[in-house]
CSV table of C-alpha atoms in Angstrom, one decimal:
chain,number,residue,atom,x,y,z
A,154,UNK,CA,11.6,19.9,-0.3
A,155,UNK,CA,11.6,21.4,3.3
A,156,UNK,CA,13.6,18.7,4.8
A,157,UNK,CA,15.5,15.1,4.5
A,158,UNK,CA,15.4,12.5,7.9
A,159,UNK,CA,18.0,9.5,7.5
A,160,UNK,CA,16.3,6.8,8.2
A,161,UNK,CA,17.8,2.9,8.8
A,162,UNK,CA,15.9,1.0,6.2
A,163,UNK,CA,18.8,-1.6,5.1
A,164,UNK,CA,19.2,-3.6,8.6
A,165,UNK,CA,15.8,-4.6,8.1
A,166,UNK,CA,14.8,-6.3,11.6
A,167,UNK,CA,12.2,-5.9,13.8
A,168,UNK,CA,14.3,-3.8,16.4
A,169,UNK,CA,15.5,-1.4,13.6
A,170,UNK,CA,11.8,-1.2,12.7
A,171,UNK,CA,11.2,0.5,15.9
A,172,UNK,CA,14.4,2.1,16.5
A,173,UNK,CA,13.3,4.1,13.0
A,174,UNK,CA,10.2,5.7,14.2
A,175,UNK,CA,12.5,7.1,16.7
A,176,UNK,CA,15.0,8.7,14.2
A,177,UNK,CA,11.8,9.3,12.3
A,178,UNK,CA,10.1,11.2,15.5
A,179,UNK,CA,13.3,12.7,16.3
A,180,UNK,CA,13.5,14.3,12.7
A,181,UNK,CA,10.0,15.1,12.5
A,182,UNK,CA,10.0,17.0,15.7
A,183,UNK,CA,12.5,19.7,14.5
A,184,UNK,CA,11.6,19.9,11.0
A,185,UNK,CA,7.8,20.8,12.1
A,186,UNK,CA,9.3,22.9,15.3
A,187,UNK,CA,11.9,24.7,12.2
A,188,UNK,CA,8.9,25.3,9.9
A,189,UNK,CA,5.9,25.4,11.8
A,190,UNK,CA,3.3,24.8,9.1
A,191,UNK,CA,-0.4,24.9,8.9
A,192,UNK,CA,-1.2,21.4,8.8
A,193,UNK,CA,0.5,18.0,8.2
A,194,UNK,CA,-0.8,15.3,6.0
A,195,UNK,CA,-0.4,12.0,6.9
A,196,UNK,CA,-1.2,9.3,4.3
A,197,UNK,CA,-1.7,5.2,5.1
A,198,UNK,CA,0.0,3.2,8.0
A,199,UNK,CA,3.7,3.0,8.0
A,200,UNK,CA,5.9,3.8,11.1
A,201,UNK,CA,7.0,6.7,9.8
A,202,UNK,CA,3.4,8.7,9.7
A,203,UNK,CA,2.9,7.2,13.2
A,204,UNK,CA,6.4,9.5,13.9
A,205,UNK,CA,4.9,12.6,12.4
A,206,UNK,CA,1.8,12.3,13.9
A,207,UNK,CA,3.6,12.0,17.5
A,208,UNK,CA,5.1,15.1,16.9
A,209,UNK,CA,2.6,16.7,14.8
A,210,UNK,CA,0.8,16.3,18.1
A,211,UNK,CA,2.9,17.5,21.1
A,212,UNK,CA,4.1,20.3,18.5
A,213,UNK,CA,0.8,21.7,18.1
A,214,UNK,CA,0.4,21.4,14.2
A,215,UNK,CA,-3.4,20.0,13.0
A,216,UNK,CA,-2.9,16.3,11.7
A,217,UNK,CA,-5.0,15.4,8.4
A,218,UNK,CA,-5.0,12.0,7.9
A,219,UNK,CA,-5.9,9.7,4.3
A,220,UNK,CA,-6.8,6.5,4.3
A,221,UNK,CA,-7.6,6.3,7.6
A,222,UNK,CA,-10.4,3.6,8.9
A,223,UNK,CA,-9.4,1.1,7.0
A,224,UNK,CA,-8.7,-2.6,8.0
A,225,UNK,CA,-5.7,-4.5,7.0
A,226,UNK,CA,-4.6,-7.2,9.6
A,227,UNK,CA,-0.8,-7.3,11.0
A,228,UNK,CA,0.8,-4.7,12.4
A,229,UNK,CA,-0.1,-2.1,9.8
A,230,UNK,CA,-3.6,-2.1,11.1
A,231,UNK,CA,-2.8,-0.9,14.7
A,232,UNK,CA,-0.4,1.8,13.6
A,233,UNK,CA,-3.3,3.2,10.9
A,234,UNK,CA,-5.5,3.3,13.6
A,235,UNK,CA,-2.5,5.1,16.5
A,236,UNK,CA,-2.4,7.2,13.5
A,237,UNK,CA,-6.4,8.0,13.1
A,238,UNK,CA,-6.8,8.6,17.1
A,239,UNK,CA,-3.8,11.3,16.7
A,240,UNK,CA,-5.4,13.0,13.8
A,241,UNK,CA,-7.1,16.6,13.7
A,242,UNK,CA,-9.4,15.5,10.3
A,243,UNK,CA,-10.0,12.3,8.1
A,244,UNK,CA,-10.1,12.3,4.6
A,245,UNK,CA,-11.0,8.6,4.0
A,246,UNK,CA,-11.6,6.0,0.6
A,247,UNK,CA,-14.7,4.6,1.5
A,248,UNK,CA,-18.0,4.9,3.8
A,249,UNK,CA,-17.0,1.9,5.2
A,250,UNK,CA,-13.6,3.5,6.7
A,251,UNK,CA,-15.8,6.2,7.7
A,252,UNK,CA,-18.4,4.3,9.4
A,253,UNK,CA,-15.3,2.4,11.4
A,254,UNK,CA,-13.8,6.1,12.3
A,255,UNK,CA,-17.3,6.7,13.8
A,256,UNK,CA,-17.0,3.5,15.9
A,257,UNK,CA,-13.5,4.3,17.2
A,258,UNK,CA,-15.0,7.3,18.7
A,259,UNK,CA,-14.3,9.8,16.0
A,260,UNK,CA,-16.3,12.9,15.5
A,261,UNK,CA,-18.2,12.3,12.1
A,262,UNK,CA,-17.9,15.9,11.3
A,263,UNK,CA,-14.3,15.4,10.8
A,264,UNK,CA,-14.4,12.7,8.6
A,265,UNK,CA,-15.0,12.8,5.2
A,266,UNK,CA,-15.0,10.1,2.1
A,267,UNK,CA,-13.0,11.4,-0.7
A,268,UNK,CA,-12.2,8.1,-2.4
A,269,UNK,CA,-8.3,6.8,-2.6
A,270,UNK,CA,-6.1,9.0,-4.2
A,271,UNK,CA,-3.6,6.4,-5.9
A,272,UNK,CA,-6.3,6.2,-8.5
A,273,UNK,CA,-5.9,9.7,-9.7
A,274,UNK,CA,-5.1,9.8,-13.2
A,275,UNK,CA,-4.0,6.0,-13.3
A,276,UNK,CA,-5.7,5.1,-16.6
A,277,UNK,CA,-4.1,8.1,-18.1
A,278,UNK,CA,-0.7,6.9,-16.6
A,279,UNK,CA,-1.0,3.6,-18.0
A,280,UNK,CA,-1.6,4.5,-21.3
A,281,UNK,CA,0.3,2.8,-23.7
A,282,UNK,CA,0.4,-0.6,-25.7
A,283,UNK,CA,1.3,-3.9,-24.1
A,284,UNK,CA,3.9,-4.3,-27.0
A,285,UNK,CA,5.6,-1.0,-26.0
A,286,UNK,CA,5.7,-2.3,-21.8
A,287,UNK,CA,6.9,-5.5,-22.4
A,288,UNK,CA,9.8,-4.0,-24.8
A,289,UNK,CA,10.8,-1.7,-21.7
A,290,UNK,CA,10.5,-4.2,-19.5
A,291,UNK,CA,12.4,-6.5,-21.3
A,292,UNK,CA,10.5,-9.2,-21.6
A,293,UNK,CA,10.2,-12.0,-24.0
A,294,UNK,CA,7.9,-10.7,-26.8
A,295,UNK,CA,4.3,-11.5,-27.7
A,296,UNK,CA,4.1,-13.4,-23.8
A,297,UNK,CA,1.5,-13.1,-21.2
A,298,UNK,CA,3.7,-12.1,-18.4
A,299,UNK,CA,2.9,-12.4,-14.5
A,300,UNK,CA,3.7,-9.1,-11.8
A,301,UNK,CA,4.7,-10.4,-8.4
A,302,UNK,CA,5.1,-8.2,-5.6
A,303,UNK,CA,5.4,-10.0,-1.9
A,304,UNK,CA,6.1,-7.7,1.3
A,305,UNK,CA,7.0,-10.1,4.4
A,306,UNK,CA,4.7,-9.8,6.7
A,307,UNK,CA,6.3,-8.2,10.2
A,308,UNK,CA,4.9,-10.4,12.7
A,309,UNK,CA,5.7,-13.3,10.4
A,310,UNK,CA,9.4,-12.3,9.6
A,311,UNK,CA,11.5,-15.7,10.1
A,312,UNK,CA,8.5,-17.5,7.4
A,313,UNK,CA,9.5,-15.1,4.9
A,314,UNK,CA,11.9,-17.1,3.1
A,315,UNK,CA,9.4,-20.3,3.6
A,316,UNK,CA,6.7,-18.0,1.9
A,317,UNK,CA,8.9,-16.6,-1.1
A,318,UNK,CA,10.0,-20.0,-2.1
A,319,UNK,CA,6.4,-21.7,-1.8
A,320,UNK,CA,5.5,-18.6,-4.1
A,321,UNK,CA,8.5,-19.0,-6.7
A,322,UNK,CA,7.5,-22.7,-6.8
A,323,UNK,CA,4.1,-21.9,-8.0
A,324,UNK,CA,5.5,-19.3,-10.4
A,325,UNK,CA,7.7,-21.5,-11.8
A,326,UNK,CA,4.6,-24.3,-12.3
A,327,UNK,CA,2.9,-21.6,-14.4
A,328,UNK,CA,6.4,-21.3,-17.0
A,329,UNK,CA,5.1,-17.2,-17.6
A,330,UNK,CA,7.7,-14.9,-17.7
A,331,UNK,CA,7.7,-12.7,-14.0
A,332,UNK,CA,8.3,-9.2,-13.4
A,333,UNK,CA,9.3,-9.2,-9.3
A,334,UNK,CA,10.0,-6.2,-7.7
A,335,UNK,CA,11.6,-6.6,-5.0
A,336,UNK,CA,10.3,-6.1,-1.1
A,337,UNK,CA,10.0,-3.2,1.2
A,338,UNK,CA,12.0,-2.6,4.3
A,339,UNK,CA,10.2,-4.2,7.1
A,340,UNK,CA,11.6,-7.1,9.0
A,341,UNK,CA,12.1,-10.3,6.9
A,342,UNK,CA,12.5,-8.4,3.7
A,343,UNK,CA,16.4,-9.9,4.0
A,344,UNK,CA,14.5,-13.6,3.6
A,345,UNK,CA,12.5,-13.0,0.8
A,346,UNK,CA,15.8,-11.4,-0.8
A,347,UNK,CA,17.3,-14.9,0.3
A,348,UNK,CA,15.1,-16.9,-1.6
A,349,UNK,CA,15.1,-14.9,-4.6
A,350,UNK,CA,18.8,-15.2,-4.9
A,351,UNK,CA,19.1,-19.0,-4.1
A,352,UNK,CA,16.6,-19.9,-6.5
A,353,UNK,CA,15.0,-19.1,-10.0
A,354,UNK,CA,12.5,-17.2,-11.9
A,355,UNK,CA,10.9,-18.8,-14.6
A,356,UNK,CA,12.8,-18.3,-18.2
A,357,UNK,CA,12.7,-14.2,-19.7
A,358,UNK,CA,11.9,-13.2,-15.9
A,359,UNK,CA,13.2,-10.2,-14.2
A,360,UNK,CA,13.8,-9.1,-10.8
A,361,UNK,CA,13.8,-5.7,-10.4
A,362,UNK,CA,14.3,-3.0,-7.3
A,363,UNK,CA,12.2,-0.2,-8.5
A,364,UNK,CA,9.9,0.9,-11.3
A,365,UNK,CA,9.0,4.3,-11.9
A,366,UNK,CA,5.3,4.9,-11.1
A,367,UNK,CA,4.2,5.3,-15.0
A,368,UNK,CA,6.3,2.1,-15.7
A,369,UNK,CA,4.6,0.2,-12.9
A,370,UNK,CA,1.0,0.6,-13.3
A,371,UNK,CA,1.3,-0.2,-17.1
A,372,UNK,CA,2.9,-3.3,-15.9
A,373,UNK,CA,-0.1,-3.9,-13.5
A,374,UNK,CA,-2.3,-2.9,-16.4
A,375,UNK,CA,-1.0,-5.4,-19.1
A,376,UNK,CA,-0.1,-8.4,-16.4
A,377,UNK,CA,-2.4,-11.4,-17.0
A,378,UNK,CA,-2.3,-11.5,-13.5
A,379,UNK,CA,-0.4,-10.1,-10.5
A,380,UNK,CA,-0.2,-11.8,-7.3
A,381,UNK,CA,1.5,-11.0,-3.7
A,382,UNK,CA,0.6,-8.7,-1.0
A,383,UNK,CA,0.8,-5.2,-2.1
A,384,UNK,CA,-1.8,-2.6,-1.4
A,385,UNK,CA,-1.7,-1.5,-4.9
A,386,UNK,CA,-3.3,-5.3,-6.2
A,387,UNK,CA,-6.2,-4.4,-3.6
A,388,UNK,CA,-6.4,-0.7,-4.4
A,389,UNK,CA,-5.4,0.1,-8.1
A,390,UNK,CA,-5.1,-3.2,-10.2
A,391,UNK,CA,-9.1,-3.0,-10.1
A,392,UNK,CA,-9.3,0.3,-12.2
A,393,UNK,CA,-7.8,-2.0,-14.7
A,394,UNK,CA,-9.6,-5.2,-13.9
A,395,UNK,CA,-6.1,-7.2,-13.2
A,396,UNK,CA,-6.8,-10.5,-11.9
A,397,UNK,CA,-4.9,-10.6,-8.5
A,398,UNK,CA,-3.8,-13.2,-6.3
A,399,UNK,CA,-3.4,-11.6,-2.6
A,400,UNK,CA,-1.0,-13.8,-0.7
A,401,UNK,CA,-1.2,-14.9,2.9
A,402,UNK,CA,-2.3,-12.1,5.7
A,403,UNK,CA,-0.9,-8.7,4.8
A,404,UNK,CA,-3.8,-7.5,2.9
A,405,UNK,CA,-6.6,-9.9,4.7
A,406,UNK,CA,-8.9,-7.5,6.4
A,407,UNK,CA,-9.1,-5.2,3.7
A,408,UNK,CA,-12.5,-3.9,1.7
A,409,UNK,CA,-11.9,-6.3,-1.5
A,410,UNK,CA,-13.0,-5.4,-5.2
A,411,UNK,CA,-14.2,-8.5,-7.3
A,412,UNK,CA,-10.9,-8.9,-9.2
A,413,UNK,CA,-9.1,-10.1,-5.9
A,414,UNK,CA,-8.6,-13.9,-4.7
A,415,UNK,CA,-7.1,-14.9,-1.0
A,416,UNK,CA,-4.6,-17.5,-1.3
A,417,UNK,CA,-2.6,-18.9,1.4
A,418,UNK,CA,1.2,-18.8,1.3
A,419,UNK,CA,1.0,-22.5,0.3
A,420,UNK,CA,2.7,-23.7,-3.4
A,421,UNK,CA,-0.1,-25.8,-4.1
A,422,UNK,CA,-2.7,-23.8,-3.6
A,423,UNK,CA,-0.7,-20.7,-5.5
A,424,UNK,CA,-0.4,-23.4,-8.6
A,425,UNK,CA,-4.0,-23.5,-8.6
A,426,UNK,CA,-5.4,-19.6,-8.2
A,427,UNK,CA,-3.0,-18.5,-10.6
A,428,UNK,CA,-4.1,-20.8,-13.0
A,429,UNK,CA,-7.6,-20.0,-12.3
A,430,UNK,CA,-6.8,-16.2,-12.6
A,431,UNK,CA,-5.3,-16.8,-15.8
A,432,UNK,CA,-8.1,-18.9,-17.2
A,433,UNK,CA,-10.5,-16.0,-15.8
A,434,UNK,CA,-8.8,-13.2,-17.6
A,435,UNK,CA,-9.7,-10.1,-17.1
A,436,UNK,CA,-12.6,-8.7,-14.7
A,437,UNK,CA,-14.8,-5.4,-15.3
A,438,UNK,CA,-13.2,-2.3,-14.5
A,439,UNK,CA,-15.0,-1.4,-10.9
A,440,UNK,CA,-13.2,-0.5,-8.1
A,441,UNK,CA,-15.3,0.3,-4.9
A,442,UNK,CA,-11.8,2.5,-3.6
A,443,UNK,CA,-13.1,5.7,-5.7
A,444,UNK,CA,-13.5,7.7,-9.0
A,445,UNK,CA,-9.9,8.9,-9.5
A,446,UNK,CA,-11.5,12.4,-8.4
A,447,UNK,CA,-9.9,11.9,-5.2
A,448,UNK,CA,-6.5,14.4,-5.4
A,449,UNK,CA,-9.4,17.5,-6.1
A,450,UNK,CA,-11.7,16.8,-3.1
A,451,UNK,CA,-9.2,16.9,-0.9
A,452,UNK,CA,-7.4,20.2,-1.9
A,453,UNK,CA,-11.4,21.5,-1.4
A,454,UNK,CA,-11.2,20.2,1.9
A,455,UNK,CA,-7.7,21.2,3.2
A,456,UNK,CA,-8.8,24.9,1.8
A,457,UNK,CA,-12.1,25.1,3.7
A,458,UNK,CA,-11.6,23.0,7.0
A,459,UNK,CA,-10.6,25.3,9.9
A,460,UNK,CA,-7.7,23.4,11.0
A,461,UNK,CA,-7.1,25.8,14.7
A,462,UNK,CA,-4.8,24.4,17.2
A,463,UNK,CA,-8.1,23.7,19.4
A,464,UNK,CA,-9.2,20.7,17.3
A,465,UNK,CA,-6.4,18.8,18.4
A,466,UNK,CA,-8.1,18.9,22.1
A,467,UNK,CA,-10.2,15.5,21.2
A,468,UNK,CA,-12.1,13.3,23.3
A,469,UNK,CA,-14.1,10.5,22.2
A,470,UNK,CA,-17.1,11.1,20.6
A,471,UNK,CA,-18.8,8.7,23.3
């Protein structure tokens, strides 16, 4: 590890939100000035990447960027796209994130479709029996069991609460045992934490801070259905063919694999797709985000593209 940056993610409001791409930029700026390396890589949309790329810029270090191109809705979408414009090369998930690089202005012969790298040796992560998950998770035995996940959505930070409880409700209509892990940082995180502590899980629930990665996408793997906002029920659960219910406008815009329904943050209409998600079971294992061969096309890229401090002079391509 070249370096640490403290970083604010506990006040969890809008202005410490901003104030911590600042420490983030701050930090960024004299670790990259310290170590000067070759390239940085830049994956997704969060704050923090924006920071590095900011620096990455004005320090004259090349900028590749994953997962670029892609749409999302709230405020994650303008940031991954600040982040694209700033960025040297593209390696991107899918031709459609390529094609909308292109249309931002972005010379096609830096961008290049190498398939989403969270699916890199998923299935061989989640191996392992459902018996054996829901024994570490300690769940009730020989149970379907639901995964929820719910982010607050920035620009919607004060319904946060509103939208956890309309979501618990629905969970709690179902009587399946949930595995909740618990929210990001962003602003209105501290309401969705609110709810979850005033109410109740259904009976053999959990709520949980963190999994470790193996532990989490067995979890996604064996759920009879997971349902929130995350990126990983629009990216991963597909390899596994996880019915998900995507909740309210975090994940809206985003290239959608069959497995995926768009609820509103409504209890009612929760009730009702998770039911039908359950009754569903299982959907074939296709996910349109890549091959899980992502993690070796872009080492072959990072090795051949010249990445010379004269790239970073862009204009648009039009």
């Amino acid at each position: 590890m070249a370096a640490e940056i403290p970083v604010d993610v506990m006040t969890r409001t809008l202005a410490s939100m901003a104030s911590a791409v600042g420490e983030c930029l701050k930090g960024m700026a004299c670790v990259l000035e310290t170590h000067r390396p070759d390239a940085l890589v830049l994956l997704g949309d969060r704050g923090e990447m924006l920071a590095g790329a900011v620096a990455a810029l004005h320090l004259g270090v090349p900028i590749v960027h994953i997962h670029g191109g892609e749409r999302s809705g709230t405020v994650d979408e303008p940031v991954r796209h600040a982040i694209s414009k700033l960025s040297t090369w593209h390696l991107v998930a899918t031709e459609e994130s390529a094609e909308r690089l292109r249309r931002m202005g972005e010379d096609g012969q830096r961008i290049v479709v190498v398939g989403a790298p969270g699916l890199d040796g998923l299935t061989d992560l989640a191996a392992g029996t459902m018996h054996d998950t829901v024994a570490e998770l300690q769940l009730p035995p020989s149970t379907p069991f639901v995964l929820a996940l719910f982010h607050p959505v920035v620009q919607q930070a004060d319904l946060a609460r509103d939208q956890t409880i309309a979501l618990m409700h629905a969970l709690n209509a179902m009587a399946l045992p949930v595995v909740w892990l618990e929210p990001n940082a962003d602003a209105g995180a501290l309401g969705v934490l609110q709810a979850l502590d005033e109410g109740a899980l259904p009976s053999g629930s959990r709520r949980v801070r963190h999994l470790d990665r193996a532990l989490f996408v067995r979890t996604m793997r064996h759920a009879v259905v997971m349902v929130g906002n995350s990126s990983a029920g629009i990216i991963e659960a597909a390899t596994f063919g996880t019915p998900v219910v995507n909740v309210g406008d975090r994940q809206r815009l985003r290239e959608r694999n069959a497995n995926v329904v768009d609820v509103p943050a409504e209890a009612a209409a929760l009730t009702a797709a998770l039911r039908q998600a359950v009754q569903h079971g299982r959907f074939a294992c296709i996910n349109r985000y890549g091959d899980g061969q992502a993690g070796r096309r872009i080492v072959e890229h990072l090795v051949q593209m010249p990445l010379v401090h004269a790239l970073q002079e862009k204009t648009n391509a039009y």
